């Protein structure tokens, strides 16, 4: 918590980021060549990470696989670009950058990783990560990849739910039994 307060204080001393910087992270808004929300498009048939929001109509499963691979590669590049841009701000490291990207910039596949999330990933999804002695940049990315391989484009939101449930501890007893059963079976 003190780390976040320190980062916020450092940011407040800085000149607010300009529109160009913010658009470089998130892209222009709707009507300015940016993305439209699913509710504005109706049922969305565009792939996550498609920078143009173009609708894809592949002719074959091979074309669909190629389109998906290209979209996923673009999403990965975008995730790294956003993180790198945010990490240039004073006091911002990968976890804070991924939090900002997930909660404020619509980067739904960003997974902010700390020791709690690392523990969840090793226990539930990628036991091989237990061999790591510390949370290095490579391990950080592998933990995020473990969530992305399981939950896809919305890995960041799945991370948030699992993280909250993990930390709830004593509060779990206050949750309805049906919800607890759902969480445990998930």
mmCIF file of C-alpha atoms in Angstrom:
data_model
loop_
_atom_site.group_PDB
_atom_site.id
_atom_site.type_symbol
_atom_site.label_atom_id
_atom_site.label_comp_id
_atom_site.label_asym_id
_atom_site.label_seq_id
_atom_site.Cartn_x
_atom_site.Cartn_y
_atom_site.Cartn_z
ATOM 1 C CA UNK A 1 0.000 0.000 0.000
ATOM 2 C CA UNK A 2 2.818 2.422 0.817
ATOM 3 C CA UNK A 3 4.362 1.597 -2.565
ATOM 4 C CA UNK A 4 1.155 2.625 -4.338
ATOM 5 C CA UNK A 5 0.907 5.824 -2.240
ATOM 6 C CA UNK A 6 4.531 6.628 -3.087
ATOM 7 C CA UNK A 7 3.915 6.069 -6.796
ATOM 8 C CA UNK A 8 0.773 8.217 -6.659
ATOM 9 C CA UNK A 9 2.648 11.015 -4.858
ATOM 10 C CA UNK A 10 5.434 10.894 -7.450
ATOM 11 C CA UNK A 11 2.896 11.048 -10.256
ATOM 12 C CA UNK A 12 1.102 14.018 -8.678
ATOM 13 C CA UNK A 13 4.368 15.984 -8.651
ATOM 14 C CA UNK A 14 4.727 15.388 -12.378
ATOM 15 C CA UNK A 15 2.937 17.311 -15.082
ATOM 16 C CA UNK A 16 -0.203 15.366 -15.999
ATOM 17 C CA UNK A 17 0.318 13.166 -19.042
ATOM 18 C CA UNK A 18 -0.853 14.735 -22.256
ATOM 19 C CA UNK A 19 -3.537 13.381 -24.541
ATOM 20 C CA UNK A 20 -0.952 11.974 -26.961
ATOM 21 C CA UNK A 21 0.647 9.900 -24.182
ATOM 22 C CA UNK A 22 -2.704 8.558 -22.995
ATOM 23 C CA UNK A 23 -3.791 7.752 -26.559
ATOM 24 C CA UNK A 24 -0.492 5.952 -27.132
ATOM 25 C CA UNK A 25 -1.480 3.643 -24.279
ATOM 26 C CA UNK A 26 -5.185 3.240 -24.921
ATOM 27 C CA UNK A 27 -5.761 4.526 -28.434
ATOM 28 C CA UNK A 28 -8.169 7.256 -29.481
ATOM 29 C CA UNK A 29 -11.732 7.059 -28.307
ATOM 30 C CA UNK A 30 -14.781 5.986 -30.303
ATOM 31 C CA UNK A 31 -15.382 8.226 -33.271
ATOM 32 C CA UNK A 32 -11.672 9.062 -33.446
ATOM 33 C CA UNK A 33 -10.567 5.817 -35.053
ATOM 34 C CA UNK A 34 -10.598 3.964 -31.740
ATOM 35 C CA UNK A 35 -12.379 0.871 -30.514
ATOM 36 C CA UNK A 36 -16.098 0.741 -29.933
ATOM 37 C CA UNK A 37 -17.464 -1.068 -26.941
ATOM 38 C CA UNK A 38 -19.218 -4.374 -27.622
ATOM 39 C CA UNK A 39 -22.504 -2.698 -26.697
ATOM 40 C CA UNK A 40 -21.936 -0.126 -29.448
ATOM 41 C CA UNK A 41 -21.242 -2.826 -32.045
ATOM 42 C CA UNK A 42 -23.906 -5.309 -31.066
ATOM 43 C CA UNK A 43 -22.619 -8.860 -30.857
ATOM 44 C CA UNK A 44 -18.885 -8.569 -31.277
ATOM 45 C CA UNK A 45 -17.216 -10.774 -33.825
ATOM 46 C CA UNK A 46 -13.846 -9.056 -33.819
ATOM 47 C CA UNK A 47 -10.886 -10.779 -32.241
ATOM 48 C CA UNK A 48 -9.267 -9.432 -29.092
ATOM 49 C CA UNK A 49 -6.233 -7.362 -29.900
ATOM 50 C CA UNK A 50 -7.414 -6.510 -33.408
ATOM 51 C CA UNK A 51 -6.075 -2.950 -33.624
ATOM 52 C CA UNK A 52 -8.603 -1.844 -36.226
ATOM 53 C CA UNK A 53 -11.629 -3.518 -34.661
ATOM 54 C CA UNK A 54 -12.120 -5.150 -38.050
ATOM 55 C CA UNK A 55 -14.608 -7.938 -38.428
ATOM 56 C CA UNK A 56 -12.955 -11.126 -39.568
ATOM 57 C CA UNK A 57 -14.719 -13.554 -41.854
ATOM 58 C CA UNK A 58 -12.182 -16.302 -42.556
ATOM 59 C CA UNK A 59 -12.934 -18.660 -45.414
ATOM 60 C CA UNK A 60 -11.378 -21.740 -43.831
ATOM 61 C CA UNK A 61 -10.218 -23.065 -40.508
ATOM 62 C CA UNK A 62 -6.621 -22.448 -41.631
ATOM 63 C CA UNK A 63 -7.474 -18.804 -42.331
ATOM 64 C CA UNK A 64 -9.243 -18.573 -38.966
ATOM 65 C CA UNK A 65 -6.199 -20.044 -37.194
ATOM 66 C CA UNK A 66 -3.873 -17.627 -38.995
ATOM 67 C CA UNK A 67 -6.128 -14.666 -38.148
ATOM 68 C CA UNK A 68 -6.289 -15.720 -34.503
ATOM 69 C CA UNK A 69 -2.503 -16.179 -34.315
ATOM 70 C CA UNK A 70 -1.973 -12.707 -35.802
ATOM 71 C CA UNK A 71 -4.483 -11.145 -33.395
ATOM 72 C CA UNK A 72 -2.858 -12.837 -30.394
ATOM 73 C CA UNK A 73 0.601 -11.680 -31.497
ATOM 74 C CA UNK A 74 -0.710 -8.110 -31.842
ATOM 75 C CA UNK A 75 -2.264 -8.318 -28.374
ATOM 76 C CA UNK A 76 1.031 -9.514 -26.891
ATOM 77 C CA UNK A 77 2.979 -6.691 -28.591
ATOM 78 C CA UNK A 78 0.425 -4.163 -27.360
ATOM 79 C CA UNK A 79 0.646 -5.497 -23.789
ATOM 80 C CA UNK A 80 4.438 -5.078 -23.789
ATOM 81 C CA UNK A 81 4.203 -1.585 -25.327
ATOM 82 C CA UNK A 82 1.683 -0.385 -22.742
ATOM 83 C CA UNK A 83 3.723 -1.843 -19.858
ATOM 84 C CA UNK A 84 6.947 -0.283 -21.146
ATOM 85 C CA UNK A 85 5.302 3.139 -21.542
ATOM 86 C CA UNK A 86 3.818 3.051 -18.045
ATOM 87 C CA UNK A 87 7.073 1.818 -16.488
ATOM 88 C CA UNK A 88 8.763 5.002 -17.731
ATOM 89 C CA UNK A 89 6.721 6.915 -15.139
ATOM 90 C CA UNK A 90 8.442 7.420 -11.766
ATOM 91 C CA UNK A 91 7.688 4.702 -9.232
ATOM 92 C CA UNK A 92 5.850 2.443 -11.682
ATOM 93 C CA UNK A 93 7.023 -1.135 -12.072
ATOM 94 C CA UNK A 94 5.535 -4.057 -14.003
ATOM 95 C CA UNK A 95 2.826 -4.908 -11.451
ATOM 96 C CA UNK A 96 1.520 -1.342 -11.133
ATOM 97 C CA UNK A 97 1.747 -0.915 -14.917
ATOM 98 C CA UNK A 98 -0.285 -4.088 -15.448
ATOM 99 C CA UNK A 99 -2.847 -2.923 -12.850
ATOM 100 C CA UNK A 100 -3.275 0.398 -14.666
ATOM 101 C CA UNK A 101 -3.420 -1.355 -18.035
ATOM 102 C CA UNK A 102 -6.050 -3.830 -16.813
ATOM 103 C CA UNK A 103 -8.284 -1.527 -14.793
ATOM 104 C CA UNK A 104 -7.956 1.741 -16.718
ATOM 105 C CA UNK A 105 -6.792 1.025 -20.253
ATOM 106 C CA UNK A 106 -8.880 -1.956 -21.302
ATOM 107 C CA UNK A 107 -5.954 -4.374 -21.541
ATOM 108 C CA UNK A 108 -7.997 -7.356 -20.299
ATOM 109 C CA UNK A 109 -5.173 -9.859 -20.723
ATOM 110 C CA UNK A 110 -2.761 -8.025 -18.408
ATOM 111 C CA UNK A 111 -2.143 -10.063 -15.274
ATOM 112 C CA UNK A 112 -0.591 -8.092 -12.400
ATOM 113 C CA UNK A 113 1.659 -10.616 -10.662
ATOM 114 C CA UNK A 114 2.776 -10.636 -7.040
ATOM 115 C CA UNK A 115 3.635 -13.473 -4.672
ATOM 116 C CA UNK A 116 -0.054 -14.246 -4.039
ATOM 117 C CA UNK A 117 -0.778 -14.585 -7.763
ATOM 118 C CA UNK A 118 2.438 -16.584 -8.231
ATOM 119 C CA UNK A 119 1.221 -18.957 -5.497
ATOM 120 C CA UNK A 120 -2.185 -19.365 -7.196
ATOM 121 C CA UNK A 121 -0.514 -20.065 -10.555
ATOM 122 C CA UNK A 122 1.886 -22.659 -9.151
ATOM 123 C CA UNK A 123 -0.781 -24.388 -7.089
ATOM 124 C CA UNK A 124 -3.545 -24.475 -9.699
ATOM 125 C CA UNK A 125 -2.110 -24.070 -13.217
ATOM 126 C CA UNK A 126 1.653 -24.375 -13.600
ATOM 127 C CA UNK A 127 3.348 -26.480 -10.875
ATOM 128 C CA UNK A 128 6.712 -26.208 -12.676
ATOM 129 C CA UNK A 129 6.890 -22.559 -11.575
ATOM 130 C CA UNK A 130 7.590 -23.791 -8.014
ATOM 131 C CA UNK A 131 11.207 -24.340 -9.032
ATOM 132 C CA UNK A 132 11.747 -20.596 -9.386
ATOM 133 C CA UNK A 133 13.430 -19.051 -6.355
ATOM 134 C CA UNK A 134 12.208 -15.490 -6.935
ATOM 135 C CA UNK A 135 9.796 -13.519 -9.063
ATOM 136 C CA UNK A 136 12.147 -12.603 -11.914
ATOM 137 C CA UNK A 137 10.860 -10.865 -15.073
ATOM 138 C CA UNK A 138 10.813 -14.254 -16.841
ATOM 139 C CA UNK A 139 8.814 -15.877 -14.016
ATOM 140 C CA UNK A 140 6.490 -12.839 -13.947
ATOM 141 C CA UNK A 141 5.702 -13.382 -17.630
ATOM 142 C CA UNK A 142 5.313 -17.167 -17.202
ATOM 143 C CA UNK A 143 2.783 -16.628 -14.399
ATOM 144 C CA UNK A 144 0.802 -14.257 -16.636
ATOM 145 C CA UNK A 145 1.048 -16.752 -19.496
ATOM 146 C CA UNK A 146 -0.341 -19.492 -17.227
ATOM 147 C CA UNK A 147 -3.447 -17.355 -16.662
ATOM 148 C CA UNK A 148 -3.670 -16.318 -20.329
ATOM 149 C CA UNK A 149 -3.441 -19.927 -21.552
ATOM 150 C CA UNK A 150 -6.316 -20.892 -19.267
ATOM 151 C CA UNK A 151 -8.546 -17.794 -19.432
ATOM 152 C CA UNK A 152 -7.590 -16.204 -22.761
ATOM 153 C CA UNK A 153 -8.291 -12.548 -23.463
ATOM 154 C CA UNK A 154 -9.922 -11.999 -20.051
ATOM 155 C CA UNK A 155 -7.061 -13.480 -18.000
ATOM 156 C CA UNK A 156 -6.628 -10.231 -16.093
ATOM 157 C CA UNK A 157 -10.209 -10.293 -14.866
ATOM 158 C CA UNK A 158 -9.977 -13.985 -13.969
ATOM 159 C CA UNK A 159 -6.828 -13.120 -12.021
ATOM 160 C CA UNK A 160 -8.737 -10.430 -10.126
ATOM 161 C CA UNK A 161 -11.520 -12.794 -9.105
ATOM 162 C CA UNK A 162 -9.126 -15.543 -8.050
ATOM 163 C CA UNK A 163 -6.883 -13.081 -6.214
ATOM 164 C CA UNK A 164 -9.855 -11.644 -4.313
ATOM 165 C CA UNK A 165 -11.155 -15.087 -3.419
ATOM 166 C CA UNK A 166 -7.688 -16.151 -2.271
ATOM 167 C CA UNK A 167 -7.239 -13.145 -0.004
ATOM 168 C CA UNK A 168 -10.789 -13.202 1.333
ATOM 169 C CA UNK A 169 -9.778 -15.896 3.851
ATOM 170 C CA UNK A 170 -11.909 -15.160 6.929
ATOM 171 C CA UNK A 171 -14.505 -13.367 4.812
ATOM 172 C CA UNK A 172 -15.249 -16.598 2.939
ATOM 173 C CA UNK A 173 -17.435 -17.734 5.823
ATOM 174 C CA UNK A 174 -19.759 -14.783 5.119
ATOM 175 C CA UNK A 175 -20.349 -15.760 1.483
ATOM 176 C CA UNK A 176 -23.450 -17.737 0.471
ATOM 177 C CA UNK A 177 -22.918 -21.500 0.274
ATOM 178 C CA UNK A 178 -23.893 -21.660 -3.407
ATOM 179 C CA UNK A 179 -21.272 -19.036 -4.291
ATOM 180 C CA UNK A 180 -18.599 -20.884 -2.309
ATOM 181 C CA UNK A 181 -19.480 -24.129 -4.105
ATOM 182 C CA UNK A 182 -19.218 -22.343 -7.468
ATOM 183 C CA UNK A 183 -15.852 -20.837 -6.545
ATOM 184 C CA UNK A 184 -14.503 -24.157 -5.305
ATOM 185 C CA UNK A 185 -15.673 -26.062 -8.386
ATOM 186 C CA UNK A 186 -14.180 -23.423 -10.700
#
